[in-house]
Coordinates of C-alpha atoms in Angstrom, one line a residue:
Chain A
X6 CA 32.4 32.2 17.2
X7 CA 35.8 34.4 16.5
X8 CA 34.0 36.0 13.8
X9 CA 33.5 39.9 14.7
X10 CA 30.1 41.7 13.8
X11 CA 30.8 43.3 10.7
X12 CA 32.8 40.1 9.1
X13 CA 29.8 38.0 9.8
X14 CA 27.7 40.9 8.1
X15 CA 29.8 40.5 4.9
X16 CA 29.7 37.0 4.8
X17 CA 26.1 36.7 5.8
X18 CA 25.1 39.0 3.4
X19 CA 27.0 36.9 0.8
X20 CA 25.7 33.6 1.4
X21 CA 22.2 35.4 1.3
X22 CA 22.1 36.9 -1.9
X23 CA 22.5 33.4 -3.8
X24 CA 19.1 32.4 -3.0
X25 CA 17.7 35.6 -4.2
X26 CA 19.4 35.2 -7.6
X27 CA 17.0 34.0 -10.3
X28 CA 13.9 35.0 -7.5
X29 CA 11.8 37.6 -8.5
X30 CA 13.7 41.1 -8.8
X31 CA 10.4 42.9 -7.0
X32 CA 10.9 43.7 -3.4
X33 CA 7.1 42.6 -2.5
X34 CA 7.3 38.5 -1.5
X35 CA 5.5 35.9 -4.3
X36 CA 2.3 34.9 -3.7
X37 CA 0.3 31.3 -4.7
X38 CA -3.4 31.5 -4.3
X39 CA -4.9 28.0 -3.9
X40 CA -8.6 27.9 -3.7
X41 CA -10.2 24.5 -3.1
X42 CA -9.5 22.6 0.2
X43 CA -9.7 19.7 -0.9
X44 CA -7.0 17.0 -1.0
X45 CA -5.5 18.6 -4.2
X46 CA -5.3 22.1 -3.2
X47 CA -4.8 21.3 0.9
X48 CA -2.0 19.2 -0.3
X49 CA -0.7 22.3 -3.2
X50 CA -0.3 24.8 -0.3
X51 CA 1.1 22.6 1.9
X52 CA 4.4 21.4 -0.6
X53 CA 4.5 24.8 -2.2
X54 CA 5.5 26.3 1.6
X55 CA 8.0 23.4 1.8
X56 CA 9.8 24.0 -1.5
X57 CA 9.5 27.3 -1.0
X58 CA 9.4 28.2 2.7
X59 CA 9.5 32.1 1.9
X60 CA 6.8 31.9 -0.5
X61 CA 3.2 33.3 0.7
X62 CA 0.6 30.7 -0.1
X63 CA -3.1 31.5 0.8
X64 CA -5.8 28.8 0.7
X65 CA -9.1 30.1 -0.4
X66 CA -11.7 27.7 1.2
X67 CA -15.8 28.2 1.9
X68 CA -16.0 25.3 4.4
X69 CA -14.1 25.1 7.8
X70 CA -13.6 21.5 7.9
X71 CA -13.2 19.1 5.4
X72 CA -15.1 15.6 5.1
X73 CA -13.1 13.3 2.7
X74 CA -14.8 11.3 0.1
X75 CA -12.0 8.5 1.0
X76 CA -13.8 6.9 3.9
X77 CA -17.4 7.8 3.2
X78 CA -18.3 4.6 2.0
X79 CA -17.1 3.4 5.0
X80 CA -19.5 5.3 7.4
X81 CA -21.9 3.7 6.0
X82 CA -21.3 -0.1 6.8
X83 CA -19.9 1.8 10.7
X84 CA -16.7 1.4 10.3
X85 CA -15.5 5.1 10.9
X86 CA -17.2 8.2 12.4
X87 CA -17.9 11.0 10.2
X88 CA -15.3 12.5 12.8
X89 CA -12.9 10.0 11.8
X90 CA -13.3 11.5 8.3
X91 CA -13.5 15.0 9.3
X92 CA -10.1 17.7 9.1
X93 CA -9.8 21.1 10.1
X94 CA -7.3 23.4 8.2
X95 CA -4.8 24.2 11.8
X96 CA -2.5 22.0 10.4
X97 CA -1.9 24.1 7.3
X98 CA -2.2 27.2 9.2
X99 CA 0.5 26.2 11.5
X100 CA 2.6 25.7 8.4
X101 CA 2.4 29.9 7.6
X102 CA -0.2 29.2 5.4
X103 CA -2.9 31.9 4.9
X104 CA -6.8 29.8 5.2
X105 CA -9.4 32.6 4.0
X106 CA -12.9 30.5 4.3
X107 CA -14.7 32.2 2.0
X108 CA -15.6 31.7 -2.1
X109 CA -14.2 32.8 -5.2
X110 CA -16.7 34.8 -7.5
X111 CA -14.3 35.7 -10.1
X112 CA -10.9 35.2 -11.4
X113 CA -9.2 37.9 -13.8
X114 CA -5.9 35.8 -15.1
X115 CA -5.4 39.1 -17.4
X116 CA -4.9 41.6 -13.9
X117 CA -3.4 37.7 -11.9
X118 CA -6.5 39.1 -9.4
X119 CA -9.3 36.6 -7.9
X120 CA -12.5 38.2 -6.0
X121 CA -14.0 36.8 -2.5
X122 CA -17.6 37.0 -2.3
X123 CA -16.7 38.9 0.4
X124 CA -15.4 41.7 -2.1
X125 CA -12.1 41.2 -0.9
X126 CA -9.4 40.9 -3.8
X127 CA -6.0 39.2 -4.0
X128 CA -3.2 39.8 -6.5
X129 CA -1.2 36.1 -7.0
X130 CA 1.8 35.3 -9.2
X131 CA 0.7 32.0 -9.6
X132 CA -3.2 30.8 -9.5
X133 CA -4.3 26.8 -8.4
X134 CA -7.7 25.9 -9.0
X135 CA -8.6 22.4 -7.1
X136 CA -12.6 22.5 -7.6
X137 CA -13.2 19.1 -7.5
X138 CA -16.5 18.0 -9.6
X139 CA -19.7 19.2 -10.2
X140 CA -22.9 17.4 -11.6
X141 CA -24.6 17.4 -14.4
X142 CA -28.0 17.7 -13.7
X143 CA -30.8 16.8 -16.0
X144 CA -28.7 14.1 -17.7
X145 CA -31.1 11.8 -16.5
X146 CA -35.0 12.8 -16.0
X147 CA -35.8 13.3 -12.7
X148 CA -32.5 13.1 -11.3
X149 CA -32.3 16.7 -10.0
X150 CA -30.6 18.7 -7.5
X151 CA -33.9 19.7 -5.7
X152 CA -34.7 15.5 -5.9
X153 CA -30.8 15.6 -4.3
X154 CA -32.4 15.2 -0.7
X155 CA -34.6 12.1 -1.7
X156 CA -32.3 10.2 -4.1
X157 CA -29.2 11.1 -2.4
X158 CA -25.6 10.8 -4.4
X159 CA -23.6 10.9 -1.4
X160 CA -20.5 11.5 -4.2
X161 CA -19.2 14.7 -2.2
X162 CA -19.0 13.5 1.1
X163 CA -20.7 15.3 4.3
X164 CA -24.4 15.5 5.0
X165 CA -25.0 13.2 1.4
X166 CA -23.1 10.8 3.6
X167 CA -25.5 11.3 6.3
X168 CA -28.6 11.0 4.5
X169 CA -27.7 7.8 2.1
X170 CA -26.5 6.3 5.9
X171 CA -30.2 7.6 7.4
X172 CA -32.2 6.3 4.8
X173 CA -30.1 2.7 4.7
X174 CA -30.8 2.4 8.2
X175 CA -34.4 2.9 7.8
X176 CA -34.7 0.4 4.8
X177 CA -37.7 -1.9 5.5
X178 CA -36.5 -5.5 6.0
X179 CA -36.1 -7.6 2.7
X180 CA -36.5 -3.8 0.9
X181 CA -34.5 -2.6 -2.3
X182 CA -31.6 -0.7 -2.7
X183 CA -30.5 0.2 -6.0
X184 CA -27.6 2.4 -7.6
X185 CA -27.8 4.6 -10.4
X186 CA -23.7 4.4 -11.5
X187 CA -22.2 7.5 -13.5
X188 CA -20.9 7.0 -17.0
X189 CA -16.9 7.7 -17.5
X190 CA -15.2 10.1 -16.8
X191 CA -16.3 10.2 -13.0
X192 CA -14.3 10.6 -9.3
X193 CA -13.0 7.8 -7.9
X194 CA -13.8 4.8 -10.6
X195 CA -13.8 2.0 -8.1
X196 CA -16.0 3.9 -5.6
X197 CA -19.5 3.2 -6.6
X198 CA -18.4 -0.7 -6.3
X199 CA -16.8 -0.3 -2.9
X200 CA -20.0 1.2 -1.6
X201 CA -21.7 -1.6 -2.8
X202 CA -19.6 -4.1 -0.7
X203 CA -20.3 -1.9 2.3
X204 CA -24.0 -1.6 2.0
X205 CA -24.0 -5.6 1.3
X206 CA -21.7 -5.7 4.7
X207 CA -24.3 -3.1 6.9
X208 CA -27.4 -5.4 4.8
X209 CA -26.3 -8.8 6.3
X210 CA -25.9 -7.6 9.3
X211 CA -29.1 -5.6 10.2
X212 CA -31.1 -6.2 6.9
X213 CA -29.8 -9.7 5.8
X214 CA -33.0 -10.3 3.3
X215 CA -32.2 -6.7 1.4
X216 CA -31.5 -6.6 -2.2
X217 CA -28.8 -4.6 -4.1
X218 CA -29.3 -3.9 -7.7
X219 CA -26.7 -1.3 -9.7
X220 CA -27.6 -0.1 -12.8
X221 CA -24.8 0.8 -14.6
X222 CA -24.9 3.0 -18.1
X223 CA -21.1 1.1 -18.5
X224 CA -20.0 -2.6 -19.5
X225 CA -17.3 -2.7 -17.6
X226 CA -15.5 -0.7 -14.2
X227 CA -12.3 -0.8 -12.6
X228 CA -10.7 -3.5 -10.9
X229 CA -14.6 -5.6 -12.0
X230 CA -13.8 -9.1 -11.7
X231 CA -12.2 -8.8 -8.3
X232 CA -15.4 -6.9 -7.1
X233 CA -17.7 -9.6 -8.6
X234 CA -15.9 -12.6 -6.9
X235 CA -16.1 -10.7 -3.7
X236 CA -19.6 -9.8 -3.9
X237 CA -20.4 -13.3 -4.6
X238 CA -18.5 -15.1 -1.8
X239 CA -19.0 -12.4 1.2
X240 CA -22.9 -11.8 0.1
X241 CA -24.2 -14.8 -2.3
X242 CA -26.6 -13.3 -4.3
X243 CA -27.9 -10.0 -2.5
X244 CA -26.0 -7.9 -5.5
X245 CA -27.1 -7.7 -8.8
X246 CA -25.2 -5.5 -11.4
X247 CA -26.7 -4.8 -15.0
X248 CA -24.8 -3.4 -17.4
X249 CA -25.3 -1.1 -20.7
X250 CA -25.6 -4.3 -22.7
X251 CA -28.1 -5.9 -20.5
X252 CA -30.3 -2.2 -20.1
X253 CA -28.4 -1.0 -17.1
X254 CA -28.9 2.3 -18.6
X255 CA -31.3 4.6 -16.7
X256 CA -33.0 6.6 -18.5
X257 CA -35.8 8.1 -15.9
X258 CA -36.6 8.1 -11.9
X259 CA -40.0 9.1 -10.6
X260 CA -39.0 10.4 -7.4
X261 CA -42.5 10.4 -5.7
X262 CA -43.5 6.5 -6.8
X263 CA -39.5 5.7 -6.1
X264 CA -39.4 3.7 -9.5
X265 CA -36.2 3.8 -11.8
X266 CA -36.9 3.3 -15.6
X267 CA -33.9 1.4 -16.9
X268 CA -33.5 0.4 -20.5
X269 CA -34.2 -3.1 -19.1
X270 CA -37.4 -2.3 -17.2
X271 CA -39.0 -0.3 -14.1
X272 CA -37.7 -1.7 -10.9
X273 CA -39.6 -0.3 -7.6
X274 CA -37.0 0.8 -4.9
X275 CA -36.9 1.5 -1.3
X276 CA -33.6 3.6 -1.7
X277 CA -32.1 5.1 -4.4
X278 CA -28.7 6.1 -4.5
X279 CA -28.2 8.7 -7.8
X280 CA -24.7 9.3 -9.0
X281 CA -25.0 11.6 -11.5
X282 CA -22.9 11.9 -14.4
X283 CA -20.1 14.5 -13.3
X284 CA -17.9 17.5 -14.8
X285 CA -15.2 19.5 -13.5
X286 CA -16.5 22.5 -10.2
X287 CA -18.4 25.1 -10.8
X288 CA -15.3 27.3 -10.8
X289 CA -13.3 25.9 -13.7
X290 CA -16.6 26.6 -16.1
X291 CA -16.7 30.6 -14.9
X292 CA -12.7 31.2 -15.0
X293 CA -12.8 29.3 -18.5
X294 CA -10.6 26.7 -17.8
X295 CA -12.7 24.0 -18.8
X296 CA -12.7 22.4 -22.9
X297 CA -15.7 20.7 -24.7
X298 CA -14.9 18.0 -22.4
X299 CA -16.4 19.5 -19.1
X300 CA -12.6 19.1 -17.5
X301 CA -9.4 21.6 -17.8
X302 CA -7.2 20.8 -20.0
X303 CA -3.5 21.1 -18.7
X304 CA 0.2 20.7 -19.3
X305 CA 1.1 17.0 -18.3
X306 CA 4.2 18.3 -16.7
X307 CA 3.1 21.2 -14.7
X308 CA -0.3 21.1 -14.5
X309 CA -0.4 24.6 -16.2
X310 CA -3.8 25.5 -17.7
X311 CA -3.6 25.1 -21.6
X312 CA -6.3 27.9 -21.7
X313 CA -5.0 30.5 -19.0
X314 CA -1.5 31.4 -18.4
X315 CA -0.5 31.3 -14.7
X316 CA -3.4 29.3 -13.6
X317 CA -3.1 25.8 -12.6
X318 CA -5.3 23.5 -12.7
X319 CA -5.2 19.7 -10.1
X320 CA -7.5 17.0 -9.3
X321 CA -10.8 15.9 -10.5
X322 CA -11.3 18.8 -12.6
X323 CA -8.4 18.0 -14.6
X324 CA -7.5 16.4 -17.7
X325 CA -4.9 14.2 -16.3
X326 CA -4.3 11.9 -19.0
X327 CA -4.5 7.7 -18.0
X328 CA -4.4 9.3 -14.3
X329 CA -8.3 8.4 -12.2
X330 CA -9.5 11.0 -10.4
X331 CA -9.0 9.7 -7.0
X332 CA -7.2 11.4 -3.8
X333 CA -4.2 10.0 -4.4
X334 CA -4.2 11.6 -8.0
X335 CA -4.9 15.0 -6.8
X336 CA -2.2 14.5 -4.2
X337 CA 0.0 13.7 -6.6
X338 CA -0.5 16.6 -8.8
X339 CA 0.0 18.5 -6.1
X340 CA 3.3 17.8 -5.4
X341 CA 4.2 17.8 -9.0
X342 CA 2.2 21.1 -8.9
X343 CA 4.2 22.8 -6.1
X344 CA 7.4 21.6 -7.3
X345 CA 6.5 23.0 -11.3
X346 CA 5.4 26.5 -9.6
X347 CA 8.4 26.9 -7.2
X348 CA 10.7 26.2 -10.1
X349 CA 8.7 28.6 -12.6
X350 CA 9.5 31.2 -9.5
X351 CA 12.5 30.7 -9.0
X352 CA 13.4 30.5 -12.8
X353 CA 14.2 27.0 -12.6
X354 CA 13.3 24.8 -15.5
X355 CA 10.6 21.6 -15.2
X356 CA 11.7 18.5 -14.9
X357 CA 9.6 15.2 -16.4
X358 CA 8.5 13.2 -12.9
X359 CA 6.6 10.0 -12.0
X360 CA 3.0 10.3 -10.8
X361 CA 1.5 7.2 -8.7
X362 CA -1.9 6.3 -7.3
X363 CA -3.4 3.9 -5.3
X364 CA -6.8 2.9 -4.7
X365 CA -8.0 0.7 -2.1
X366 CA -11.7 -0.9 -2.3
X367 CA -12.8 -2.4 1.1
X368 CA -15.2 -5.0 0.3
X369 CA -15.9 -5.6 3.5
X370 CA -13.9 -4.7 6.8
X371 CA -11.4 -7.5 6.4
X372 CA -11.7 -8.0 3.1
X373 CA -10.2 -5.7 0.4
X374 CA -8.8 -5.2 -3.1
X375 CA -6.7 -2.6 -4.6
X376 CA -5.4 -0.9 -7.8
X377 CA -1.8 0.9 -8.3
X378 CA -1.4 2.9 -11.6
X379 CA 2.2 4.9 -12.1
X380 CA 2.4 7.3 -14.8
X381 CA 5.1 9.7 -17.0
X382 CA 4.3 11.6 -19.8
X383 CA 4.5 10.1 -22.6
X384 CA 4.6 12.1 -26.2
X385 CA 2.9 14.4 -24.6
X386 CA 0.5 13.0 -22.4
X387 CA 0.4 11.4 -18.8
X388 CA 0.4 7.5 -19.8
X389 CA 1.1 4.6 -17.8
X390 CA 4.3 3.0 -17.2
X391 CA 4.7 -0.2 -19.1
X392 CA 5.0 -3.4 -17.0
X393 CA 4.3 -1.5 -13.7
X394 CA 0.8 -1.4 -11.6
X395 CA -2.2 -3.6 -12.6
X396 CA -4.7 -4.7 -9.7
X397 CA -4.6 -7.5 -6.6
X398 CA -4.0 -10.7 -8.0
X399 CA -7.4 -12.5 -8.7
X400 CA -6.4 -16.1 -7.0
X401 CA -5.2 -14.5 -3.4
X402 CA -6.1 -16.1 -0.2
X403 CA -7.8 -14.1 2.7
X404 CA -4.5 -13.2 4.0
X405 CA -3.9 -11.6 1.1
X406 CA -7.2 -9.8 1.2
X407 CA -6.8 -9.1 5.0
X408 CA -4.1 -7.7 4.2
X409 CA -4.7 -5.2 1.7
X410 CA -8.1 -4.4 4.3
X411 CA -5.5 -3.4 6.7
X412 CA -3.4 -1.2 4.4
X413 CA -6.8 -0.2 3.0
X414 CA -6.7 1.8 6.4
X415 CA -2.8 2.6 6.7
X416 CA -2.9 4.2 3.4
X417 CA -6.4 6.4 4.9
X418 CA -4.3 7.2 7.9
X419 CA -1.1 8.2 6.0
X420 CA -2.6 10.4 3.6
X421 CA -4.6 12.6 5.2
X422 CA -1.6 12.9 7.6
X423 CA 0.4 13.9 4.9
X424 CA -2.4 16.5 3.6
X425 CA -3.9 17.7 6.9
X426 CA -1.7 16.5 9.8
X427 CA 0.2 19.1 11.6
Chain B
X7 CA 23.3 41.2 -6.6
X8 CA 26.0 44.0 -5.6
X9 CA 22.9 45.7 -4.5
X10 CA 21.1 43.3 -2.3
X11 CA 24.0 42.2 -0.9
X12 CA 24.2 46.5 0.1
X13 CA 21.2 46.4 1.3
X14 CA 21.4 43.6 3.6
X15 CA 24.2 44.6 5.4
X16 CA 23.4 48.1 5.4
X17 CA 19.5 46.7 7.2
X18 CA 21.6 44.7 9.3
X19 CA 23.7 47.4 10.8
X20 CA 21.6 50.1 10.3
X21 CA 18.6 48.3 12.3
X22 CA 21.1 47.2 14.8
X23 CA 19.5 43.5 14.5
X24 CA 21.2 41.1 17.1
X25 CA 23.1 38.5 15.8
X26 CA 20.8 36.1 16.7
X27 CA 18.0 37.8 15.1
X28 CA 19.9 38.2 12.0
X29 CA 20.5 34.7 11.6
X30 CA 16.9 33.8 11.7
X31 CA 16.4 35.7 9.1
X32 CA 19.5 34.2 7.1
X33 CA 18.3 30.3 7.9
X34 CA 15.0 31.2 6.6
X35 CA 16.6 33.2 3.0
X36 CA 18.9 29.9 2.9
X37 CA 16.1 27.9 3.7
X38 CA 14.5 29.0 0.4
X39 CA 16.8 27.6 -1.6
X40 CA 18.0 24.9 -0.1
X41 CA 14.2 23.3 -0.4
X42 CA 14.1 24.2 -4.0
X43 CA 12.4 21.2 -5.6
X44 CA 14.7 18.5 -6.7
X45 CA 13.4 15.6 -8.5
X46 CA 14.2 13.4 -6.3
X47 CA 12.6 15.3 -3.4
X48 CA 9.5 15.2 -5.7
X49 CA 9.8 11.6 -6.4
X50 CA 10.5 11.1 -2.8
X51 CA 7.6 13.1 -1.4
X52 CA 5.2 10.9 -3.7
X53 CA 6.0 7.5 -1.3
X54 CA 4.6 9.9 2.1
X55 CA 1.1 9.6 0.5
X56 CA 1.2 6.5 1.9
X57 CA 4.3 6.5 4.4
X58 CA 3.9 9.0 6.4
X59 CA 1.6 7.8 8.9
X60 CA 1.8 8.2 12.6
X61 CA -1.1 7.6 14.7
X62 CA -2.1 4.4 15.8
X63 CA -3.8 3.2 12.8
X64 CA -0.5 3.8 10.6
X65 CA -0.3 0.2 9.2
X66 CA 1.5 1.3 6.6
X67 CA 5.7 1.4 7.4
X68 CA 6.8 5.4 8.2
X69 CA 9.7 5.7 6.4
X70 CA 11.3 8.5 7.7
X71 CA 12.8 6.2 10.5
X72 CA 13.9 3.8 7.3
X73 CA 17.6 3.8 6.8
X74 CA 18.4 5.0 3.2
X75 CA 19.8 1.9 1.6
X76 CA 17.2 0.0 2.9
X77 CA 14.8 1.8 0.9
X78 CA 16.9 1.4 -2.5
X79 CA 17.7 -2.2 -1.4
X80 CA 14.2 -3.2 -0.6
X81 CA 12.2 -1.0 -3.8
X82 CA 14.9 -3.1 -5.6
X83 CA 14.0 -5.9 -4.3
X84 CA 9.7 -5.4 -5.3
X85 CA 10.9 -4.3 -8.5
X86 CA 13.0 -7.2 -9.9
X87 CA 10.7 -9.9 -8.0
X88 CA 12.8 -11.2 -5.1
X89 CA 10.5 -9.8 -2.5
X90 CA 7.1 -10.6 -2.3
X91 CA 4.1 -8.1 -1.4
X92 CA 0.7 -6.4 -2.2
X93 CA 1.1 -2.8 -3.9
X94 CA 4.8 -2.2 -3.5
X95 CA 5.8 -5.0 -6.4
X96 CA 3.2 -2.9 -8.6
X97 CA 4.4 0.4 -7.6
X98 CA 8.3 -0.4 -7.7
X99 CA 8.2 -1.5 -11.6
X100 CA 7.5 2.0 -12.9
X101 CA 10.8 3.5 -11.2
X102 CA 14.7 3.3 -12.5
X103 CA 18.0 2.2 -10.6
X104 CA 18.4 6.4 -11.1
X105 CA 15.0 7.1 -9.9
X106 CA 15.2 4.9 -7.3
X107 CA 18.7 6.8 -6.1
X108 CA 17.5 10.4 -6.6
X109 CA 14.5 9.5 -4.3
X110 CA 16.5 7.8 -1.7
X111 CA 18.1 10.8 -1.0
X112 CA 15.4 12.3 0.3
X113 CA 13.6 9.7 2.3
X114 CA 14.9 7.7 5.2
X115 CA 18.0 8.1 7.4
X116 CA 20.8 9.0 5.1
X117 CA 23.8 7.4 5.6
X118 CA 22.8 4.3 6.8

C-alpha cells in the first residue's frame, strides 16, 4: 500500500463516519434484549447481530438447552432421540451474542429496563419478547397443572415428551389412547394430528390391537382430509376422531378413574393425552402486552407491540394475523423482526415484506403431508397471498408422500441449523 | 460528523493503533452498514429456513452453493407452472419478477 500513515487516517476516518450517520448520537453501543430462547427469539438475536454486526444483543433464557416442539411427535413413534431434538445456545454465543440463563420478573418499558430474578437489571433500546404459550388451566374440569404429570400435554416439548412416550410404551395391549385437542387459536394447528399418525405408527408396531380416539372441541383442523385418508390407509380403523358436532367436546376428566366426559359420552382410557386450550407466556400477561384475546397484539410490519412502545412482540404469543403459530412463523417474524429493529436504529424506514411458513406432518416415517402459507399485509393486517400456498395435493402417489417425509426431515435439519447452528 | 470523524483520527494517532489493528476496527464500523437490512436480504434470508442445511440429513438443496440466476430461473419456473414439485410451486406464487430479483441478490453465487 503507497498510502502513508496519516493519509490512510483521513481517509479511514472518512469512510467510517458514514455508517455512524443516522446511528445513535450517544457514545454508549445499542442494545436488543431478547428474552425467550425459543425459535423466535434464538432466531431475533441471531439476524439482529447479522444486520447489525455492531449491535449488542443479549438473550435472556432460564433453560440451558432447548428441546424443540418440531420433532417431538416424532420421539414418540422412535424416529429421533430427544438428543436429536436437543440445542445448546454456543452457536449463538459464538455469534457475540450475550446468553444470560436466567428469568425475567419484570419489564419497565417506561425506564426501557427488564429485571432478572437474579436482581440483575438491563437497560435495552429495543425490547423482544418470544414467550411462547401458556395454558389455560381450569378450562376443562380436571384438567389441571398438578394432573399435568398423569394426563400429560406434551405441547412444550422436554420431559412432557418423556412422559406421554413412557406412558405409550406401557399401554396395556389392545388398551385406549385418547386425545383431548385444543380449541383455536393453539401452536402448531396440524400438530395434534401428526401425533396421532405417530402413535398409530409406534401402536402397530408394538401395540397393533390399541385404539386411538381424539376428541376434538373443533369441526374441522388444518390440512383434515389429507390426515383422514392417511389414517385410514396406513392404520384402518385404529383412529377415531369426533368432532364438536358429534360431542367431541370434553367437558370433564376424572383423573383417578382415567374416564373423559365428552359431550358424546364417558369413554374409559388407558392414556390420556390433554392439550389444553392455550394463550400467549406467562410474560406477555405481566409486561401487559397481551389484549382480551390472551395474545399481543402487534404491528403487522414490525412486530412492534400495539400496547408498549419499544417492545416487540414474535411467535406464538403474537397476533400474527392469517399467520399459524408454528416454528417457521416465529422464524419468520424474526427476521422481519431484526430487520424492522435494525432499521428503527439506524433511522431507516420499514419496508412491507413477505412472510412464509411451512408445516410438515409426518404421518408416518415415509409417509407425509404438508401445508405452505405466504403472507403480506394487507390493509393492515398480515393476510395471505392470493393464488399462492394451499396444502399437498389430495390424489398424490407414495412418491409423492415419500417425498414430502423426506423433506419433512430436510426442512427439521435446515431450520434449526439456521436458528442454532454455529 | 466533523466531530467523529476528529475523534477517530485523533484515537487512531493518539493510541498509536497499528495499522492492522485499525482496520479491524474499520471493517467491523463498515461492516455495520453494509449489513443494514435490505429487503431483499430479508426476503432472501426467509428461503435459509429451509435451505440452509448442512449435515447429513439436509435433504433439502443448500443454496448458498446455487448460482444466482438459477435461483430466479428456477422460482420462475415453480411459479408460472413449468416445473413441477412439492412446496416450492406453493411457495413461489406469492413472490414478484421484482421480489424474486431483490432476493436473488442475496442468495446463491452472484454472477453466475
Amino acid at each position: 500500500m503507497s498510502m502513508n500513515r496519516r493519509q490512510f487516517m483521513v481517509a479511514a476516518a472518512g469512510a467510517a463516519c458514514l455508517p455512524l450517520v443516522g446511528c445513535s448520537s450517544k457514545s454508549e453501543q445499542q442494545h436488543v434484549v431478547v428474552v425467550g430462547g425459543g425459535f423466535g427469539g434464538s432466531a431475533v438475536a441471531k439476524y439482529l447481530k447479522k444486520y447489525q454486526p455492531s449491535l449488542s444483543v443479549t438473550l435472556i433464557e432460564p433453560k440451558t438447552t432447548h428441546v424443540t416442539c418440531p420433532g417431538s411427535n416424532w420421539h414418540l413413534a422412535d424416529l429421533v432421540s430427544m438428543e436429536q431434538i436437543t440445542f445448546t445456545y454456543e452457536g449463538l454465543k459464538k455469534r457475540g451474542i450475550r446468553v444470560i440463563h436466567d428469568s425475567v420478573t419484570a419489564i419497565d418499558d417506561q425506564k426501557h429496563q427488564v429485571t432478572l430474578a437474579s436482581g440483575q437489571t438491563l437497560v435495552f433500546n429495543k425490547l423482544v419478547v418470544s414467550p411462547g404459550i401458556d395454558f389455560n388451566w381450569g378450562a376443562i374440569e380436571g384438567v389441571t397443572q398438578e394432573n399435568a404429570d398423569k394426563i400429560p400435554h406434551a405441547w412444550q416439548a422436554g420431559p412432557q415428551t418423556l412422559l406421554l412416550k413412557k406412558q405409550i410404551e406401557n399401554m396395556k395391549q389392545g388398551g385406549t389412547f385418547v386425545m383431548i385437542a385444543p380449541p383455536n387459536p393453539y401452536r402448531c394447528p396440524p400438530g395434534p394430528y401428526e401425533r396421532v399418525g405417530m402413535v398409530a405408527q409406534y401402536f402397530k408396531k408394538h401395540n397393533p390391537k390399541a385404539k386411538i380416539i381424539v376428541l376434538d372441541p373443533k369441526d374441522k383442523f388444518s390440512k383434515q382430509g389429507l390426515f383422514a385418508q392417511a389414517w385410514q390407509d396406513l392404520y384402518d380403523d385404529m383412529v377415531e376422531w369426533t368432532g364438536l358436532n358429534d360431542g367431541g367436546k370434553v367437558t370433564k376428566v376424572d383423573v383417578s378413574s382415567m374416564t373423559v366426559y365428552a359431550e358424546a359420552g364417558e369413554i374409559q382410557a388407558d392414556v390420556i393425552n390433554a392439550i389444553p386450550p392455550q394463550k400467549a407466556g406467562a410474560l406477555a400477561f405481566t409486561a401487559g402486552l397481551t389484549d382480551g384475546t390472551g395474545f399481543c397484539p402487534v404491528n403487522p410490519t414490525t412486530f412492534e407491540s400495539t400496547l408498549k412502545k419499544d417492545i416487540y412482540v414474535i411467535g406464538d404469543a403474537a397476533v400474527a394475523g392469517a399467520m399459524p403459530k408454528s416454528a417457521h412463523s416465529a422464524v419468520s417474524h424474526a427476521k422481519m423482526t431484526a430487520a424492522a429493529i435494525v432499521n428503527a436504529l439506524t433511522g431507516k424506514d420499514d419496508f412491507p415484506t413477505i412472510n412464509a411458513n411451512t408445516c410438515y406432518s409426518l404421518v408416518s416415517d415415509n409417509y407425509a403431508i404438508s401445508i405452505v402459507g405466504v403472507y403480506s399485509v394487507q390493509e393492515g393486517k398480515i393476510a395471505e397471498i392470493k393464488g399462492a400456498g394451499g396444502v399437498s395435493p389430495a390424489k398424490a402417489d407414495s412418491d409423492f408422500r415419500a417425498m414430502e417425509a423426506v423433506y419433512a426431515k430436510g426442512w427439521y435439519s435446515s431450520i434449526t441449523q439456521d436458528v442454532w447452528g454455529s | 460528523m466533523i466531530k467523529i470523524t476528529y475523534l477517530l483520527i485523533n484515537w487512531g494517532l493518539c493510541m498509536r493503533v497499528r495499522k492492522k489493528a485499525f482496520l479491524v476496527m474499520l471493517s467491523l464500523l463498515m461492516s455495520s452498514s453494509i449489513m443494514a437490512a435490505e429487503r431483499g436480504q430479508v426476503l432472501a434470508d426467509s428461503c435459509l429456513s429451509c435451505h440452509a442445511g448442512v449435515d447429513r440429513n439436509a435433504t433439502i438443496i443448500n443454496l448458498s452453493q446455487y448460482p444466482s440466476s438459477a435461483i430466479v430461473s428456477q422460482m420462475k419456473a415453480f411459479r408460472d407452472g413449468t416445473r413441477e414439485g412439492t412446496v416450492m410451486t406453493r411457495h413461489a406464487k406469492g413472490y414478484t419478477d421484482e421480489d424474486i430479483a431483490q432476493l436473488a441478490k442475496y442468495i446463491g453465487i452472484q454472477g453466475k
